[in-house]
Coordinates of C-alpha atoms in Angstrom, one line a residue:
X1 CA 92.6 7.5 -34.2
X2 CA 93.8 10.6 -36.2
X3 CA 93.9 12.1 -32.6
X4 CA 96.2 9.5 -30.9
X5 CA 98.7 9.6 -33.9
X6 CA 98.6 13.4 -33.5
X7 CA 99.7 13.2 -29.5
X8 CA 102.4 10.5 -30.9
X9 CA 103.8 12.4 -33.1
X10 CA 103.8 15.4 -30.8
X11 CA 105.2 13.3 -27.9
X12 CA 108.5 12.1 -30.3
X13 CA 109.2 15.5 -31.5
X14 CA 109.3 16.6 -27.5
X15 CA 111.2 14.0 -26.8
X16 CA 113.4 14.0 -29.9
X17 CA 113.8 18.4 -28.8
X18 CA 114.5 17.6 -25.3
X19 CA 117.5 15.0 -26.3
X20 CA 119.0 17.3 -28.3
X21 CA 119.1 20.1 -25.9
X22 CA 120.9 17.9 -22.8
X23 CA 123.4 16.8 -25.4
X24 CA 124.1 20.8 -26.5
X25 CA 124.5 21.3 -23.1
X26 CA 126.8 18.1 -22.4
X27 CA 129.0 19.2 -25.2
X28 CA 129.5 22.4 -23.7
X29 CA 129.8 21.6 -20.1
X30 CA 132.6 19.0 -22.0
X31 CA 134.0 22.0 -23.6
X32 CA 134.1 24.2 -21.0
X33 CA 135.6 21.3 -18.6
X34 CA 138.7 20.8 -21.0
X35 CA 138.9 24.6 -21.5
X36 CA 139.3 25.1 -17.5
X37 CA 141.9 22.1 -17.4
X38 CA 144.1 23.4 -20.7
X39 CA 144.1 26.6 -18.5
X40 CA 145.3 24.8 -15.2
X41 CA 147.6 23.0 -17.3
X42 CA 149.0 26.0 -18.9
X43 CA 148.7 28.0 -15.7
X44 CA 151.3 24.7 -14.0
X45 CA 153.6 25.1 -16.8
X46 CA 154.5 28.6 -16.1
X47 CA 155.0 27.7 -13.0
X48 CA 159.3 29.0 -12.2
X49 CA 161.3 27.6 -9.6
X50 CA 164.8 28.7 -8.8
X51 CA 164.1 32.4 -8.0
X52 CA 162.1 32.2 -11.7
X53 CA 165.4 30.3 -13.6
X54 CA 163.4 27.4 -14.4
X55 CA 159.7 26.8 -15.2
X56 CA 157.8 23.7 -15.0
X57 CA 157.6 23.5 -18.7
X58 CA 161.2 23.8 -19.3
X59 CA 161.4 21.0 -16.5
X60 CA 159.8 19.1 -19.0
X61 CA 161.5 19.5 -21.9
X62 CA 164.6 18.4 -20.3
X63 CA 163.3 15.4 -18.5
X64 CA 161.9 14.7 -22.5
X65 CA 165.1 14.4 -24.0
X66 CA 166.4 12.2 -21.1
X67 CA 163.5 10.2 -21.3
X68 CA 164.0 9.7 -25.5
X69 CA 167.5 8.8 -24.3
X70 CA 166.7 6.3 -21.9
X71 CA 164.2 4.4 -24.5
X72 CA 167.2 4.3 -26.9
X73 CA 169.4 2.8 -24.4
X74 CA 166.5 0.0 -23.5
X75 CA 167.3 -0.9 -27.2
X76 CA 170.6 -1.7 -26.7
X77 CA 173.0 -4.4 -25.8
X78 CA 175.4 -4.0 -22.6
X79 CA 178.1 -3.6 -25.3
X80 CA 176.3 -1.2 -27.4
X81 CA 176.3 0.8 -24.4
X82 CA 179.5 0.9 -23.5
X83 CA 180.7 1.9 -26.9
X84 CA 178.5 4.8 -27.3
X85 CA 179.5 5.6 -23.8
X86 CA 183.5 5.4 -25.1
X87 CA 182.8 7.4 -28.3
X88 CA 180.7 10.2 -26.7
X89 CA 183.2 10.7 -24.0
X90 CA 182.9 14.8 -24.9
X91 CA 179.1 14.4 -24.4
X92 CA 178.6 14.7 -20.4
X93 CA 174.9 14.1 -20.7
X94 CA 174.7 11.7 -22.5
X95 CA 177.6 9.5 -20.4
X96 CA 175.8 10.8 -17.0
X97 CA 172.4 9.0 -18.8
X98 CA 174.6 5.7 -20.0
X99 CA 176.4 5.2 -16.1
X100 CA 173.3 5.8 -14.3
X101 CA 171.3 3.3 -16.5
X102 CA 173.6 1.0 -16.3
X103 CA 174.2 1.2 -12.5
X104 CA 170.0 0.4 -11.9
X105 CA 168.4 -0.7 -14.7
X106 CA 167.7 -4.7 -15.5
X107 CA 166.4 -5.0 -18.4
X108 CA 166.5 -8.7 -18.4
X109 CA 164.8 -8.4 -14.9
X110 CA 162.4 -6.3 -15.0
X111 CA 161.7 -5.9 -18.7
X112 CA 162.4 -3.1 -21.5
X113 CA 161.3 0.0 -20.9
X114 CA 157.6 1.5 -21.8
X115 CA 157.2 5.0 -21.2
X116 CA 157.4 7.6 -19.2
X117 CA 154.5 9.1 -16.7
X118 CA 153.1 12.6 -16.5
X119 CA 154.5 12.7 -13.3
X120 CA 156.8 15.5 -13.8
X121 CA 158.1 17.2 -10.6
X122 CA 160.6 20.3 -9.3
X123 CA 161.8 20.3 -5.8
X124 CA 164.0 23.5 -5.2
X125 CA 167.1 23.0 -3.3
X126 CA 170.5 24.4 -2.6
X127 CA 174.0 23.2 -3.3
X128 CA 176.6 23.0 -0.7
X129 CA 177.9 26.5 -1.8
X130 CA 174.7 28.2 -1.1
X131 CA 173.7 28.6 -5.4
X132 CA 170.0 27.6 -6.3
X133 CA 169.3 24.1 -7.5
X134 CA 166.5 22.3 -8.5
X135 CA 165.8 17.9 -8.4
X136 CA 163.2 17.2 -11.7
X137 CA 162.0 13.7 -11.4
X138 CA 159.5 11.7 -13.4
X139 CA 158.6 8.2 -13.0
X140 CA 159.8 5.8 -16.1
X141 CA 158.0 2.6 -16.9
X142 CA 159.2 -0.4 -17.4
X143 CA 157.6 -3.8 -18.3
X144 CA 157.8 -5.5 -14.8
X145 CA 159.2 -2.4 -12.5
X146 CA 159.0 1.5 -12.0
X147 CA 162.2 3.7 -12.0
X148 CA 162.5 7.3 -10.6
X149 CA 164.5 9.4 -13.0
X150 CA 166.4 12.6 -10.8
X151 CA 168.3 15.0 -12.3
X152 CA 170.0 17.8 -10.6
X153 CA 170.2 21.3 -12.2
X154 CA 172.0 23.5 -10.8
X155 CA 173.5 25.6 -13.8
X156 CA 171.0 28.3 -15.2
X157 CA 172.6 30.6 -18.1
X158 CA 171.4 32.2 -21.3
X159 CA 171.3 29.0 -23.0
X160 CA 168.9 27.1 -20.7
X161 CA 169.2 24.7 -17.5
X162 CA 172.5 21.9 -17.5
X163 CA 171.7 19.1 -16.0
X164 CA 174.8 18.6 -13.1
X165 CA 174.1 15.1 -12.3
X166 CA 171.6 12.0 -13.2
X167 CA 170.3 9.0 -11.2
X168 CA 168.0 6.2 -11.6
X169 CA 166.6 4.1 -8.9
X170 CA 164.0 2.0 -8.4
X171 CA 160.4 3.2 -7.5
X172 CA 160.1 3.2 -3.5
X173 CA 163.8 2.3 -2.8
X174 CA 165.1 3.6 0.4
X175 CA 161.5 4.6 1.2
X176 CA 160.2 1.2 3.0
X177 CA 158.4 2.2 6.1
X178 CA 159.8 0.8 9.2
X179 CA 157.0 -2.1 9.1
X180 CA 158.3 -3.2 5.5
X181 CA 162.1 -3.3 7.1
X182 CA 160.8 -5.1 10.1
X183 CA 159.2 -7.7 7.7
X184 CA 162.6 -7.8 5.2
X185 CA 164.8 -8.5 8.6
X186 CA 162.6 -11.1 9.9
X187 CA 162.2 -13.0 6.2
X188 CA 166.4 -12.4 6.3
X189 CA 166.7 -13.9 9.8
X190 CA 164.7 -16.7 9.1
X191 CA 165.9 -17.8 6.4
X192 CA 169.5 -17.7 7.7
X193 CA 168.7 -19.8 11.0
X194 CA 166.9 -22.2 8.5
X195 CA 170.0 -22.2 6.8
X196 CA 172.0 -23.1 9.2
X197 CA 169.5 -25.9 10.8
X198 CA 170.0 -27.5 7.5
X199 CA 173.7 -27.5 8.1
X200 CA 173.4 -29.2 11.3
X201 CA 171.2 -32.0 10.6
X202 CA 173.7 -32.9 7.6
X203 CA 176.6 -32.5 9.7
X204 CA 174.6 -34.5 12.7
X205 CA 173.7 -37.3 9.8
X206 CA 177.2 -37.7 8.5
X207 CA 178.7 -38.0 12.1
X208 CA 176.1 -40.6 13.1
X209 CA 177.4 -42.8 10.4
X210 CA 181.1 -42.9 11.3
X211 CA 179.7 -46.1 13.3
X212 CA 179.3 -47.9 10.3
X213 CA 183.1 -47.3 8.9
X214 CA 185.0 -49.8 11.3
X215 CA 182.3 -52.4 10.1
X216 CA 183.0 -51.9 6.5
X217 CA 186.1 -51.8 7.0
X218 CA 186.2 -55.2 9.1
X219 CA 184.2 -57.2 6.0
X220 CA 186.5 -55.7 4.0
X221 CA 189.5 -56.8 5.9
X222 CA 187.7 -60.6 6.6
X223 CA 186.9 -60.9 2.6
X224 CA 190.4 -60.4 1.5
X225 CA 192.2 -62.9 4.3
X226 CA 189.5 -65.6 3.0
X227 CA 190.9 -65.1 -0.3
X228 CA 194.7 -65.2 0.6
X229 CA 194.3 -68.2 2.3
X230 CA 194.5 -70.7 -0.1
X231 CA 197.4 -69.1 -2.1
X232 CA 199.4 -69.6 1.5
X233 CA 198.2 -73.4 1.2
X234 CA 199.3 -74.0 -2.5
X235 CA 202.9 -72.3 -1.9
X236 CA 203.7 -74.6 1.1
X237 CA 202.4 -77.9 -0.5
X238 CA 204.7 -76.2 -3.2
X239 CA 207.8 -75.9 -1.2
X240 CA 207.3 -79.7 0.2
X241 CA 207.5 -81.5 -3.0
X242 CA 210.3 -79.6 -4.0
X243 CA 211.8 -80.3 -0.7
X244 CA 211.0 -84.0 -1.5
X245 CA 212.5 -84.2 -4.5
X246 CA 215.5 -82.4 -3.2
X247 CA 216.2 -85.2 -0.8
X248 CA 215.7 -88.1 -3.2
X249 CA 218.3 -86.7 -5.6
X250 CA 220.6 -86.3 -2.2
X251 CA 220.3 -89.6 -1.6
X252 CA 220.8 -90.6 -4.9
X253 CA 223.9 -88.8 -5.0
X254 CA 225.5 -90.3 -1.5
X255 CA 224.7 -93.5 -2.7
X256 CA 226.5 -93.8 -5.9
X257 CA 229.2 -92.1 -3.9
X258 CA 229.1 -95.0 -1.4
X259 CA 229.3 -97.8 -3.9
X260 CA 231.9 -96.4 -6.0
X261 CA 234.1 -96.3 -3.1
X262 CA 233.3 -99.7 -2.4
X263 CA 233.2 -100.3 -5.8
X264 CA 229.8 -102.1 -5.4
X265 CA 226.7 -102.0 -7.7
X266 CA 224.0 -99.8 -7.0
X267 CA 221.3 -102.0 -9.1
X268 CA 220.1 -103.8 -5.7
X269 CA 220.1 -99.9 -4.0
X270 CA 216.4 -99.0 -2.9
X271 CA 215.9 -95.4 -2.4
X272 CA 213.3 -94.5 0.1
X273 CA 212.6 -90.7 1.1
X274 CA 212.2 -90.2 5.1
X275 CA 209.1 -88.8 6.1
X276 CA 209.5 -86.6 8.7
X277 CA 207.0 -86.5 11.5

């Protein structure tokens, strides 16, 4: 028994030993791992672009402070904006960062901004007079959609890089493959010929019940003679009795002139009206 404890006991020290020594060597192979990519990293930064007028890291410390300016303006109101960009009219930078956000950017749309990516990059160019220039773009996220942040430098001087010009635009615009544009015309076509099959048919159904006016307007017409009809009865049965009554008092009248020239009474005088046939 005293045996069999022993090997137990010497069995959990080896195995406590042997733990210990793979997680000293983990730690340093972690070490050395972050060492080598600090080194990369740092090696990247110095990177200079422009004939050496511009390094990586300097890259990045511009596209910061444009990136710090973009979060502010996510905070603001369209009216905000355009006040800050009235009262900073002597600030060039800052008005290039205002127009170009509010050129691109919905907020509303796509959400207020996150952050931006480590996605820093330097493309050398050269302006139409022939001086060096550089594009630094970094991706800026947004709650619901991606922007592309570019500015152009093209001014190097003691100070540091000026940033000439600033755009935004949305992640993968103007880059659809021809497949994607093939698909965006066909969903464009389509939905314009449905458009205009919908016209069609409504303009079809309204023409098809023009047939049905002259009917409508036929029981229209009948109704209102059935109802003037018996007005055109009342006012002749209305004209008769007066014409009656007219020729009574005529005759009335003739025969008292009769008997006065005869100077006869008119108590034995019967008055009958004529019916006309």
């Amino acid at each position: 028994m005293k045996l069999t404890k022993k090997l137990r006991f010497l069995f959990s020290l080896t195995a406590l030993l042997v733990c210990m020594c793979m997680s000293t060597v983990a730690v340093n192979a972690d070490t050395l791992g972050d060492y080598a990519v600090e080194t990369t990293t740092s090696a990247d930064s110095l990177k200079t672009y422009a004939d050496g007028k511009i390094s990586l890291a300097d890259a990045k410390t511009l596209v910061q402070n444009y990136v710090s300016l973009v979060q502010q303006l996510s905070t603001m109101t369209e009216s905000e904006r355009e006040y800050v960009e009235e009262n900073y009219s002597s600030q060039p930078q800052t008005v290039a960062i205002i127009q170009a956000y509010n050129k691109s950017v919905d907020t509303e749309k796509y959400g207020a901004f996150v952050s931006s990516k480590d996605d820093v990059k330097v493309v050398e160019n050269k302006d139409e007079d022939g001086t060096d220039a550089v594009d630094v773009t970094v991706t800026l996220a947004f709650e619901k959609k991606d922007y592309i942040l570019t500015l152009h430098v093209d001014c190097f001087d003691t100070i540091g890089a000026s940033v000439n010009t600033v755009t935004i635009k949305a992640k993968g615009e103007g880059e659809e493959s021809l497949g994607e544009k093939m698909a965006d015309a066909a969903g464009n076509t389509l939905m314009g010929m449905g458009t205009v099959f919908l016209v069609l048919i409504f303009i079809s159904l309204l023409i098809s019940c023009f047939k049905f006016i002259p009917q409508i307007m036929d029981k229209l017409s009948k109704k209102s003679s059935v109802v003037e009809k018996p007005e055109v009865v009342e006012e002749i049965s209305e004209t008769v009795t007066a014409n009656e009554e007219d020729d009574s008092e005529l005759i009335a009248v003739i025969a008292a002139a009769i008997a006065a020239s005869e100077q006869t009474s008119t108590d034995s005088f019967v008055v009958r009206s004529i019916r006309r046939r």
